[in-house]
XYZ file of C-alpha atoms in Angstrom:
733
model
C 9.752 -26.246 -46.425
C 6.684 -25.473 -48.376
C 6.991 -25.396 -52.187
C 4.582 -24.456 -54.840
C 3.654 -27.148 -57.313
C 2.884 -25.179 -60.471
C 4.126 -26.642 -63.685
C 7.237 -24.768 -65.081
C 7.106 -22.288 -67.752
C 9.896 -21.617 -70.259
C 13.474 -21.650 -69.054
C 14.748 -18.365 -67.924
C 18.350 -19.257 -67.451
C 21.135 -17.932 -69.684
C 20.042 -16.401 -72.832
C 22.626 -17.903 -75.062
C 24.877 -21.113 -74.975
C 28.066 -19.039 -74.392
C 27.515 -18.435 -70.738
C 29.147 -21.254 -68.788
C 26.887 -23.370 -66.704
C 27.805 -23.716 -63.182
C 27.411 -27.026 -61.234
C 24.255 -26.596 -58.825
C 24.918 -26.699 -55.270
C 22.668 -29.764 -54.813
C 25.056 -31.596 -57.127
C 28.415 -30.096 -56.083
C 27.873 -30.552 -52.330
C 27.167 -34.140 -52.480
C 30.096 -34.708 -54.912
C 32.485 -32.884 -52.459
C 31.034 -35.013 -49.552
C 31.611 -38.165 -51.467
C 35.099 -37.157 -52.392
C 35.974 -36.351 -48.871
C 34.522 -39.543 -47.439
C 36.457 -41.622 -50.040
C 39.624 -39.606 -49.133
C 39.031 -40.170 -45.339
C 38.398 -43.933 -46.036
C 41.698 -44.194 -48.156
C 43.651 -42.415 -45.399
C 42.087 -44.821 -42.815
C 43.062 -47.747 -44.914
C 46.512 -46.414 -45.256
C 46.958 -45.656 -41.330
C 45.651 -49.137 -40.610
C 48.093 -50.690 -42.974
C 45.359 -51.917 -45.386
C 46.838 -49.858 -48.213
C 50.547 -50.134 -49.235
C 51.209 -52.608 -46.658
C 53.899 -55.316 -47.252
C 54.203 -58.218 -44.858
C 56.910 -60.135 -46.596
C 59.922 -61.016 -44.299
C 63.300 -61.717 -45.889
C 64.710 -65.155 -45.036
C 68.278 -65.195 -43.655
C 70.968 -64.545 -46.215
C 74.888 -64.574 -46.261
C 76.944 -62.104 -44.132
C 80.122 -61.865 -46.096
C 79.518 -58.140 -47.089
C 78.857 -57.096 -43.581
C 81.856 -55.497 -41.765
C 83.257 -57.630 -39.071
C 83.071 -54.938 -36.483
C 79.249 -54.823 -37.112
C 78.869 -58.513 -36.626
C 80.870 -58.548 -33.576
C 80.068 -55.278 -32.250
C 77.221 -53.816 -29.935
C 73.489 -53.392 -30.751
C 73.946 -49.462 -31.510
C 75.070 -49.126 -35.071
C 76.199 -45.642 -36.275
C 76.869 -45.310 -40.117
C 76.430 -41.660 -40.320
C 78.788 -39.597 -42.338
C 80.470 -42.739 -43.643
C 81.291 -44.220 -40.228
C 81.026 -47.928 -39.555
C 80.963 -47.959 -35.731
C 78.956 -49.738 -32.995
C 78.495 -49.194 -29.380
C 77.418 -51.240 -26.204
C 75.707 -50.185 -23.112
C 77.957 -49.972 -20.006
C 77.440 -52.482 -17.312
C 74.762 -52.179 -14.886
C 72.747 -50.171 -17.280
C 69.750 -51.412 -18.945
C 67.956 -49.724 -21.920
C 64.318 -51.169 -21.973
C 62.954 -50.917 -25.548
C 59.325 -51.296 -26.489
C 58.376 -51.984 -30.165
C 55.166 -51.523 -32.387
C 53.276 -49.120 -30.323
C 51.603 -46.974 -28.993
C 48.834 -49.214 -28.175
C 45.786 -47.657 -26.485
C 45.428 -50.467 -23.889
C 49.043 -51.511 -23.038
C 51.110 -48.625 -23.646
C 49.467 -46.568 -20.789
C 50.077 -49.560 -18.364
C 53.665 -49.970 -19.378
C 54.201 -46.181 -18.893
C 52.494 -46.323 -15.585
C 54.870 -49.040 -14.339
C 57.832 -47.107 -15.543
C 56.668 -44.051 -13.901
C 56.020 -45.772 -10.476
C 59.462 -47.340 -10.615
C 61.250 -44.058 -11.767
C 62.511 -45.841 -14.857
C 63.101 -44.473 -18.528
C 62.919 -46.395 -21.744
C 62.862 -46.082 -25.440
C 59.742 -46.496 -27.515
C 60.268 -47.479 -31.097
C 56.805 -46.444 -32.536
C 55.230 -47.023 -35.953
C 53.859 -44.061 -37.897
C 50.374 -45.830 -38.067
C 50.029 -46.185 -34.397
C 51.606 -42.847 -33.589
C 49.070 -41.123 -35.884
C 46.176 -42.832 -34.234
C 47.196 -42.443 -30.677
C 49.303 -39.182 -30.762
C 48.541 -38.450 -26.938
C 50.489 -41.483 -25.937
C 53.681 -40.313 -27.728
C 53.284 -36.962 -26.331
C 53.184 -38.533 -22.853
C 56.328 -40.671 -23.575
C 58.390 -37.558 -24.327
C 56.904 -35.653 -21.460
C 57.887 -38.321 -18.950
C 61.444 -38.485 -20.093
C 61.447 -41.483 -22.449
C 62.979 -41.570 -25.858
C 61.115 -42.182 -28.962
C 62.477 -43.961 -32.106
C 61.421 -44.739 -35.636
C 60.095 -48.087 -36.479
C 58.805 -47.122 -39.970
C 55.233 -46.169 -40.782
C 53.755 -49.446 -41.897
C 56.176 -51.936 -40.606
C 57.590 -53.481 -43.681
C 60.877 -55.448 -44.093
C 63.014 -52.719 -45.548
C 65.328 -55.117 -47.261
C 62.439 -55.767 -49.930
C 61.876 -52.047 -50.350
C 63.252 -49.360 -52.755
C 65.057 -46.375 -51.402
C 62.240 -44.135 -52.268
C 59.924 -46.297 -50.072
C 62.420 -46.327 -47.268
C 62.594 -42.623 -47.453
C 58.800 -42.486 -47.501
C 58.475 -44.805 -44.462
C 61.040 -42.713 -42.394
C 59.548 -39.300 -43.513
C 55.908 -40.358 -42.760
C 57.102 -41.850 -39.288
C 58.795 -38.566 -38.425
C 55.782 -36.409 -39.550
C 53.528 -38.398 -37.346
C 55.917 -38.034 -34.328
C 56.360 -34.299 -35.039
C 52.662 -33.811 -34.999
C 52.143 -35.887 -31.910
C 55.137 -34.556 -29.648
C 56.680 -31.611 -31.614
C 60.140 -33.386 -31.837
C 62.304 -35.273 -34.361
C 64.297 -38.117 -33.420
C 67.542 -39.762 -34.610
C 66.878 -43.285 -33.418
C 65.697 -45.999 -35.750
C 65.057 -49.779 -35.319
C 64.210 -51.838 -38.352
C 61.060 -54.034 -38.229
C 62.003 -57.834 -37.779
C 65.467 -56.936 -36.576
C 67.428 -58.850 -34.110
C 70.972 -58.951 -32.817
C 73.808 -57.253 -34.435
C 75.248 -60.485 -35.543
C 72.232 -61.423 -37.286
C 73.074 -58.648 -39.765
C 73.254 -60.052 -43.352
C 73.874 -58.907 -46.951
C 70.093 -57.942 -47.315
C 69.747 -55.885 -44.187
C 73.213 -54.311 -44.029
C 72.757 -52.056 -47.204
C 69.499 -50.833 -45.720
C 71.306 -50.078 -42.326
C 74.127 -48.405 -44.108
C 71.615 -46.237 -46.105
C 69.579 -45.493 -43.007
C 72.786 -43.951 -41.573
C 73.411 -41.894 -44.533
C 70.079 -40.337 -43.912
C 71.121 -39.259 -40.270
C 69.869 -42.126 -38.102
C 71.451 -44.335 -35.557
C 70.141 -47.908 -35.895
C 69.447 -49.637 -32.548
C 69.013 -53.391 -32.519
C 69.150 -55.438 -29.266
C 71.371 -57.956 -27.405
C 68.587 -59.160 -25.025
C 65.425 -60.421 -26.243
C 62.614 -61.126 -23.833
C 60.509 -62.908 -26.381
C 57.444 -61.487 -24.829
C 55.578 -61.720 -28.040
C 55.384 -65.469 -27.455
C 53.694 -64.955 -24.111
C 55.899 -67.624 -22.450
C 54.877 -66.558 -18.952
C 55.975 -63.780 -16.633
C 58.810 -65.706 -15.028
C 60.302 -66.768 -18.340
C 59.899 -63.155 -19.720
C 62.007 -61.930 -16.512
C 64.603 -64.614 -16.957
C 65.102 -63.834 -20.591
C 65.270 -60.032 -20.108
C 67.914 -60.282 -17.361
C 71.365 -59.779 -18.603
C 74.267 -62.212 -17.347
C 77.065 -61.092 -14.801
C 75.886 -57.528 -14.466
C 76.466 -56.547 -18.134
C 74.613 -53.745 -19.708
C 71.876 -54.544 -22.214
C 69.395 -53.313 -24.728
C 66.302 -55.281 -23.858
C 63.764 -55.976 -26.554
C 60.094 -55.964 -25.412
C 56.748 -55.093 -26.948
C 53.799 -52.658 -25.805
C 51.642 -53.451 -28.770
C 50.669 -56.300 -31.274
C 48.501 -58.325 -29.014
C 47.785 -59.254 -25.364
C 50.792 -57.713 -23.359
C 49.427 -58.407 -19.766
C 52.510 -60.814 -19.314
C 54.847 -57.972 -20.322
C 53.328 -55.449 -17.901
C 53.364 -57.999 -14.998
C 57.056 -58.947 -15.833
C 58.085 -55.290 -15.908
C 56.477 -54.544 -12.663
C 58.673 -57.247 -11.011
C 61.764 -56.879 -13.168
C 62.384 -53.184 -12.338
C 62.486 -53.347 -8.573
C 64.461 -56.735 -8.625
C 67.259 -55.364 -10.809
C 67.299 -51.876 -9.329
C 67.931 -53.813 -5.961
C 70.951 -55.475 -7.739
C 72.354 -52.093 -8.826
C 71.026 -51.577 -12.249
C 69.859 -48.506 -13.767
C 67.005 -48.022 -16.316
C 67.880 -45.216 -18.647
C 66.746 -44.234 -22.036
C 69.523 -44.702 -24.618
C 71.432 -41.517 -24.721
C 71.364 -41.326 -21.010
C 72.960 -44.888 -20.816
C 75.782 -43.777 -23.478
C 76.028 -40.265 -21.964
C 75.198 -38.765 -25.279
C 73.255 -35.820 -26.392
C 69.486 -36.388 -26.502
C 68.221 -38.061 -29.683
C 65.331 -35.628 -29.728
C 65.207 -32.117 -31.490
C 62.273 -29.812 -31.233
C 60.384 -29.266 -34.328
C 58.985 -25.602 -35.078
C 57.454 -23.574 -37.873
C 56.061 -25.264 -40.919
C 57.388 -28.700 -40.071
C 55.452 -28.553 -36.837
C 52.169 -27.511 -38.573
C 52.531 -30.052 -41.151
C 52.793 -32.750 -38.447
C 49.852 -31.242 -36.590
C 47.735 -31.330 -39.890
C 48.632 -34.884 -40.446
C 47.637 -36.034 -37.080
C 44.451 -33.991 -37.256
C 43.604 -35.590 -40.607
C 44.087 -39.157 -39.250
C 42.123 -38.480 -36.123
C 39.238 -37.110 -38.364
C 39.376 -40.197 -40.633
C 39.229 -42.503 -37.441
C 36.374 -40.582 -36.186
C 34.486 -40.376 -39.652
C 34.992 -44.087 -39.843
C 33.752 -44.762 -36.343
C 30.546 -42.791 -37.258
C 30.274 -44.679 -40.509
C 30.417 -47.984 -38.765
C 27.642 -46.672 -36.299
C 25.747 -45.646 -39.275
C 26.270 -49.133 -40.833
C 25.011 -50.726 -37.696
C 21.970 -48.540 -37.845
C 21.200 -49.232 -41.416
C 21.775 -52.765 -40.796
C 19.178 -52.759 -37.977
C 16.607 -50.693 -39.942
C 16.939 -52.958 -42.867
C 16.463 -56.069 -41.031
C 13.703 -54.752 -39.050
C 11.939 -53.508 -42.117
C 12.345 -56.804 -43.791
C 10.969 -58.667 -40.649
C 7.985 -56.272 -40.198
C 7.052 -56.551 -44.003
C 7.175 -60.320 -44.050
C 5.290 -60.677 -40.741
C 2.629 -58.007 -41.152
C 2.046 -58.305 -44.917
C 1.400 -61.966 -44.313
C -1.085 -60.983 -41.587
C -2.676 -58.602 -43.948
C -2.968 -61.089 -46.840
C -4.401 -63.721 -44.487
C -6.992 -61.301 -43.090
C -8.381 -59.801 -46.246
C -8.386 -63.213 -48.110
C -10.569 -64.884 -45.751
C -13.740 -66.113 -47.304
C -15.854 -64.564 -44.626
C -13.817 -61.262 -44.636
C -15.928 -58.082 -45.334
C -15.362 -54.363 -45.076
C -19.065 -54.035 -44.325
C -22.086 -53.690 -46.467
C -21.152 -53.613 -50.351
C -20.552 -50.421 -51.855
C -22.618 -50.153 -55.069
C -23.468 -46.446 -55.263
C -21.968 -44.483 -58.181
C -18.596 -42.761 -57.760
C -16.765 -39.856 -59.215
C -13.360 -40.464 -61.024
C -11.259 -37.498 -61.190
C -8.549 -37.393 -63.914
C -6.278 -34.463 -63.636
C -4.430 -34.010 -66.966
C -1.649 -31.941 -68.140
C -0.401 -32.521 -71.678
C -1.418 -36.177 -71.543
C -2.374 -36.391 -75.284
C -0.539 -39.619 -75.702
C -2.077 -41.296 -72.827
C -5.547 -39.943 -71.957
C -7.533 -41.990 -74.498
C -6.225 -45.196 -72.934
C -6.849 -43.764 -69.531
C -10.538 -42.804 -70.279
C -11.253 -46.043 -72.222
C -10.234 -48.067 -69.381
C -12.579 -46.372 -67.238
C -15.567 -46.963 -69.555
C -14.805 -50.784 -69.093
C -15.366 -50.275 -65.381
C -17.746 -52.845 -63.567
C -18.820 -50.154 -61.099
C -21.025 -47.335 -61.951
C -18.939 -44.095 -62.388
C -18.872 -40.596 -63.629
C -15.540 -39.356 -65.032
C -14.330 -35.795 -64.581
C -11.385 -35.049 -66.683
C -9.644 -31.635 -65.494
C -7.576 -30.172 -68.144
C -4.869 -28.243 -66.313
C -3.966 -25.816 -69.091
C -2.660 -28.339 -71.475
C -1.102 -27.309 -74.744
C -1.293 -30.421 -76.700
C -4.986 -30.793 -77.060
C -5.596 -33.105 -74.254
C -9.199 -31.755 -73.677
C -10.070 -31.885 -77.244
C -9.048 -35.718 -77.439
C -11.461 -36.379 -74.608
C -14.386 -34.404 -75.890
C -13.825 -35.992 -79.371
C -14.403 -39.501 -77.885
C -17.940 -38.482 -77.195
C -18.365 -40.990 -74.235
C -21.249 -40.910 -71.793
C -20.646 -39.918 -68.198
C -17.398 -38.229 -69.228
C -17.148 -34.502 -68.621
C -14.039 -32.269 -69.305
C -13.312 -29.337 -66.989
C -10.769 -26.777 -68.218
C -8.693 -24.478 -66.059
C -5.628 -22.379 -66.496
C -2.493 -24.162 -65.445
C -2.406 -24.152 -61.630
C -0.934 -27.494 -60.670
C -2.141 -31.012 -59.788
C -3.598 -30.203 -56.388
C -5.729 -27.420 -57.796
C -6.843 -29.527 -60.644
C -8.001 -32.137 -58.138
C -9.899 -29.625 -56.084
C -11.479 -28.452 -59.255
C -12.594 -31.806 -59.929
C -13.772 -32.411 -56.550
C -15.998 -29.264 -56.834
C -17.447 -30.708 -60.050
C -17.983 -34.252 -58.865
C -21.536 -35.526 -58.128
C -20.996 -38.333 -55.846
C -19.832 -38.933 -52.337
C -16.952 -41.239 -53.046
C -14.189 -39.711 -55.199
C -11.550 -41.901 -57.022
C -8.391 -40.085 -58.113
C -6.086 -41.341 -60.694
C -3.208 -39.913 -63.027
C -3.704 -39.116 -66.556
C -1.251 -41.610 -67.622
C -2.810 -44.537 -65.734
C -5.230 -47.277 -66.944
C -7.668 -49.138 -64.654
C -8.850 -52.835 -64.951
C -12.546 -53.383 -65.161
C -12.718 -54.376 -61.496
C -10.387 -51.605 -60.150
C -12.930 -49.084 -59.155
C -15.377 -51.662 -57.560
C -12.402 -53.264 -55.567
C -11.192 -49.768 -54.648
C -14.345 -48.640 -53.093
C -15.304 -51.626 -51.118
C -13.415 -50.604 -47.830
C -15.741 -47.612 -47.630
C -18.403 -50.086 -46.143
C -16.367 -49.507 -42.989
C -17.481 -46.052 -41.848
C -14.244 -45.334 -40.217
C -12.333 -45.621 -43.608
C -11.794 -42.221 -45.008
C -9.296 -43.177 -47.841
C -8.103 -46.200 -49.703
C -4.923 -46.833 -51.522
C -5.011 -49.140 -54.642
C -2.361 -51.319 -56.097
C -0.379 -49.392 -58.466
C 1.628 -51.402 -61.044
C 4.216 -50.566 -63.849
C 2.689 -51.146 -67.162
C 5.974 -50.492 -69.221
C 8.089 -53.273 -67.500
C 9.766 -54.695 -70.522
C 12.771 -52.506 -70.338
C 15.557 -52.881 -67.743
C 14.779 -49.775 -65.971
C 10.958 -50.541 -66.079
C 11.742 -53.971 -64.719
C 13.684 -52.516 -61.748
C 10.665 -50.150 -61.026
C 8.458 -53.135 -61.294
C 10.185 -54.810 -58.588
C 10.389 -51.471 -56.517
C 6.615 -51.145 -56.906
C 5.585 -54.747 -55.997
C 8.161 -55.089 -53.140
C 8.980 -51.621 -51.915
C 5.640 -50.012 -52.215
C 2.770 -52.544 -52.086
C 4.541 -54.704 -49.467
C 4.982 -51.533 -47.381
C 1.327 -50.711 -47.760
C 0.153 -54.060 -46.438
C 2.474 -53.476 -43.367
C 1.318 -49.980 -42.824
C -2.336 -51.040 -43.126
C -1.937 -53.334 -40.306
C -0.134 -50.571 -38.148
C -2.923 -48.062 -39.195
C -0.384 -45.483 -40.368
C -0.322 -45.724 -44.369
C 1.836 -42.862 -45.393
C 0.851 -42.376 -48.975
C -2.128 -42.954 -51.205
C -0.664 -43.267 -54.579
C -1.691 -40.599 -56.981
C -2.348 -43.379 -59.662
C -5.030 -45.112 -57.737
C -6.652 -43.700 -54.601
C -10.129 -43.057 -53.324
C -11.586 -40.687 -50.678
C -14.702 -39.953 -48.975
C -15.777 -36.520 -50.045
C -16.699 -35.436 -46.512
C -13.261 -36.579 -45.281
C -11.563 -34.508 -47.944
C -13.683 -31.512 -47.036
C -12.859 -31.800 -43.345
C -9.138 -31.495 -44.023
C -9.501 -28.746 -46.569
C -9.001 -30.747 -49.754
C -5.804 -31.228 -51.593
C -3.020 -28.924 -50.637
C -0.107 -27.428 -52.650
C 2.135 -26.999 -49.646
C 4.308 -29.794 -50.651
C 5.448 -31.641 -53.839
C 3.926 -34.839 -52.721
C 0.273 -33.849 -52.318
C -0.578 -37.628 -52.071
C 1.579 -38.161 -49.085
C 0.346 -34.786 -47.558
C -3.224 -35.581 -47.803
C -2.755 -39.083 -46.460
C -1.179 -37.763 -43.344
C -3.731 -35.169 -42.909
C -6.502 -37.793 -42.977
C -4.835 -39.824 -40.421
C -4.405 -36.844 -38.032
C -8.163 -36.101 -38.550
C -8.945 -39.543 -37.290
C -9.873 -41.485 -40.459
C -8.426 -44.865 -41.363
C -6.497 -45.261 -44.564
C -7.008 -48.818 -45.992
C -5.218 -50.831 -48.670
C -7.183 -52.553 -51.393
C -4.702 -55.264 -52.937
C -7.052 -56.107 -55.869
C -7.608 -52.476 -57.079
C -5.016 -52.507 -59.563
C -3.998 -49.657 -61.816
C -1.253 -49.747 -64.584
C 0.952 -46.709 -64.784
C 3.602 -45.632 -67.120
C 6.850 -45.584 -65.362
C 9.746 -43.220 -66.372
C 11.793 -44.760 -69.179
C 14.988 -42.871 -68.959
C 17.291 -42.116 -66.052
C 16.767 -38.430 -66.303
C 12.875 -38.929 -66.092
C 13.392 -41.255 -63.194
C 15.730 -38.866 -61.486
C 13.179 -35.980 -61.849
C 10.381 -38.133 -60.405
C 12.135 -39.549 -57.470
C 13.701 -36.246 -56.589
C 10.113 -34.805 -56.445
C 8.853 -37.587 -54.358
C 11.596 -37.773 -51.890
C 11.745 -34.099 -51.370
C 7.842 -33.917 -51.096
C 8.059 -36.640 -48.439
C 10.360 -34.622 -46.391
C 8.168 -31.595 -46.756
C 5.074 -33.599 -45.811
C 6.839 -34.957 -42.681
C 7.912 -31.524 -41.876
C 4.545 -30.055 -42.306
C 2.871 -32.596 -40.030
C 5.607 -32.701 -37.387
C 3.188 -31.238 -34.639
C 1.442 -34.581 -34.608
C 4.351 -35.824 -32.606
C 3.137 -33.921 -29.553
C -0.529 -33.848 -30.084
C -3.119 -36.196 -28.558
C -5.819 -38.414 -30.134
C -5.629 -39.698 -33.667
C -3.222 -37.008 -34.679
C -0.898 -37.925 -31.701
C -1.030 -41.675 -32.509
C -0.134 -41.081 -36.089
C 2.683 -38.700 -35.078
C 4.316 -41.221 -32.660
C 3.827 -44.251 -34.773
C 3.504 -43.249 -38.457
C 5.799 -40.322 -38.544
C 8.795 -42.093 -36.862
C 8.390 -45.186 -39.128
C 8.098 -43.107 -42.387
C 11.142 -41.106 -41.201
C 13.111 -44.257 -40.252
C 12.093 -46.328 -43.349
C 11.570 -43.846 -46.144
C 14.121 -41.002 -45.246
C 16.943 -42.072 -42.848
C 17.264 -45.884 -44.089
C 17.560 -44.929 -47.819
C 19.963 -41.900 -46.745
C 22.209 -44.432 -44.758
C 21.856 -47.492 -47.201
C 24.903 -46.336 -49.200
C 27.115 -47.367 -46.394
C 26.385 -50.976 -47.244
C 27.817 -50.575 -50.719
C 30.786 -48.179 -49.441
C 31.856 -50.914 -47.023
C 31.363 -53.486 -49.525
C 33.720 -51.685 -51.992
C 36.089 -50.897 -49.029
C 36.028 -54.659 -47.997
C 36.620 -56.115 -51.331
C 39.485 -53.818 -52.019
C 41.231 -53.878 -48.625
C 39.703 -56.916 -47.117
C 38.511 -59.111 -45.445
C 37.142 -59.811 -48.992
C 35.506 -63.155 -48.337
C 33.697 -62.103 -45.344
C 32.543 -58.822 -47.011
C 31.270 -60.325 -49.963
C 29.493 -62.928 -47.858
C 27.862 -60.397 -45.840
C 26.595 -58.462 -48.788
C 25.252 -61.639 -50.479
C 23.506 -62.288 -47.105
C 21.743 -59.025 -47.307
C 20.918 -59.556 -50.980
C 19.501 -62.998 -50.125
C 17.173 -61.376 -47.528
C 16.052 -58.856 -49.983
C 15.394 -61.750 -52.743
C 13.384 -63.692 -50.055
C 11.181 -60.462 -49.384
C 10.903 -59.751 -53.179
C 9.789 -63.277 -53.827
C 7.313 -63.163 -51.180
C 5.913 -59.966 -52.445
C 5.656 -61.277 -56.014
C 3.832 -64.314 -54.687
C 1.341 -62.134 -52.774
C 0.777 -59.913 -55.778
C 0.509 -62.998 -58.004
C 3.420 -61.734 -60.241
C 5.704 -63.857 -62.461
C 9.011 -64.390 -60.713
C 10.984 -63.959 -63.954
C 11.614 -60.267 -63.355
C 13.637 -61.045 -60.256
C 16.422 -62.156 -62.310
C 17.355 -58.446 -62.506
C 17.422 -58.014 -58.789
C 21.104 -58.337 -58.167
C 21.750 -55.614 -60.939
C 19.128 -53.591 -59.433
C 20.885 -53.535 -56.086
C 24.277 -52.588 -57.767
C 23.064 -49.823 -60.144
C 19.507 -48.820 -59.644
C 19.793 -48.424 -55.832
C 22.783 -46.186 -56.394
C 20.628 -43.686 -58.387
C 18.037 -43.613 -55.578
C 20.875 -42.926 -53.005
C 22.023 -39.859 -55.039
C 18.469 -38.768 -55.521
C 17.675 -38.734 -51.745
C 21.014 -37.137 -50.910
C 20.245 -34.388 -53.255
C 16.792 -34.020 -51.747
C 18.495 -33.708 -48.281
C 20.898 -30.933 -49.673
C 17.978 -29.014 -51.301
C 15.978 -29.196 -47.993
C 18.949 -28.082 -45.933
C 19.980 -25.342 -48.071
C 16.407 -23.960 -48.275
C 16.083 -24.645 -52.072
C 12.795 -24.915 -53.895
C 11.964 -27.580 -56.356
C 9.402 -27.002 -59.081
C 7.032 -29.730 -60.441
C 8.486 -31.315 -63.576
C 6.346 -32.944 -66.252
C 7.612 -36.377 -67.449
C 7.449 -37.368 -71.069
C 4.847 -40.045 -71.758
C 4.574 -42.505 -74.576
C 1.232 -43.848 -74.283
C 2.406 -47.449 -74.367
C 0.281 -48.571 -71.340
C -3.209 -49.706 -72.648
C -6.178 -50.954 -70.977
C -6.207 -54.648 -70.018
C -8.009 -56.679 -72.665
C -7.134 -54.275 -75.345
C -8.522 -50.866 -76.469
C -12.297 -50.352 -76.679
C -13.857 -49.590 -80.108
C -13.301 -45.875 -81.263
C -16.403 -43.754 -81.658
C -16.674 -41.725 -84.743
C -14.906 -38.236 -84.666
C -16.937 -35.289 -83.925
C -17.933 -33.237 -86.974
C -17.167 -29.618 -87.679
C -13.973 -29.971 -85.377
C -16.236 -28.640 -82.595
C -14.178 -27.597 -79.567
C -16.721 -28.464 -76.834
C -15.757 -26.692 -73.553
C -18.242 -27.856 -70.546
C -18.261 -25.417 -67.774
C -17.161 -26.710 -64.464
């Protein structure tokens, strides 16, 4: 995963604008994944009757347009080919029918009882349940039962158009074809009853269903098991009078069907002893089977449908598990941050707290600079106001905008400029380290300004001889814009609150490049700054931990940095950070199995960094995905309530972090909008980093455009007179 960090030269892509630009794989792949996930969720919503479901039920209507022979006829209605006939089941023959299944809990138990008593039945299945549990429908057919259509989404068809009716039938057939490889000619309308309950609303539907080639099957004996009246009552209602034949309505889905199963286990042997036979419908009527085999393209279409539904179910299950994981991680992180950052603040703010003897000796401040002409003067002047004795080494890394000349023209004491060909930030820092005169080295970015007390506060932890490096408190200087305010919240809450937590746990993952300090001897022991990753600050911090050094956090060592001011710049910066962090974790992975300080960091620090900085942000979009899904498909109120609960927890953490950092709370007004917009950008950036890592891509260092709007606190220092003769002094480093 190593990647060089040299600044990019001129673009070497297409030589003219006529060549069509292809969408990079790192963008194309996440887009395809997102589209596929949304399609799977939509399919799941459809199959679970959360999309296109219609739960209206038609009230009773007049019956004057229903043929008399239908109202007074049997429960089997045949309107195929213009017929208007009905049939009854012969005496001593019962056709048990089960609606609304298959159900993964109750249908197998019903099938077991039927198999035990050698009885057949008819199962009127819905397309939604068949698509989700195809093996149960396959078992029904294999054990000699008949299957009938009960629509796909279980709507009252009297409310539906002919196009919707056709859709309900065809989708129901598609699911049955995929599950059992058959088509069926049996149909039972949802919410149907006896034949004499047919009215002017339901009869046209029945007539149309017959024109589509289906036999409509209602019932003439209703067990009313859906009311759960008790086993004895279900048996009484399901038993026909005087030995007559009947089609009995029961249910194998839609709720607790334990009474149905128990009643069935008693009903079958009792009525068999009284001479009843339990057949499927065509057996009872001595008619050809209602099933026909499906082959060829139709069979494969059914299989494909069932496969997609099963995939959507499994993917959704995985997403739900992921949601549970991210929920646990988010809550755990918030609890740890609140608890441990409070402990940290109380510890370092005690009046008797001390890191050790005060550190008063001079330190070297290294300022790597690449095309920082707009910022470098503010940076250097802020250092000149330092309350601690320092020397400043500005390493010009091949700038082409006169950065080195600007520093030299300032003519400030204890400020040296070291020039080198463009080699990247780690090389610039190592060059500065070689030219530093003192044992403690402070590192900062060329677009950052320090407060007068920053260096003094930053180096005090070195009074503890076990401390090898110190992380300062980086703050956003250009917070007046909306995107700047969002980053300000992120810095105060996400970075500095984290650093307090990691300081207590002794596993600080990153010393910010904007404000950090090192023992020179500690840096030399780990080989200096490395260019193996794009996050050299994270890389060196992990190396310090593995070498046995403590990395501390100095909350009062404040540095003001210029944050990206456009979405493109922010994208570039965070993409480099997230990808570099992954590289650093991979580089130091052996710490997981090592002993001593390296092993401790590997088994404490690396898992925490991986969980909280890589896995949690990667899974965090699930919160918003399910928020959107819940708002559209329900339960809307509970979904919004849960999301607001998470937002409230974040607001509490943010407010606490702002209080610890003594920041004004006014910027937290933008927190809800940050969670809706800014967080989505961070999701995509991290996902893109994952894609880059998994595909073996390499990311080059990208220079952000600076404006120089961040000035030294208290205003700029007086400017010295410009050097004469345009001398271009080049100190040798």
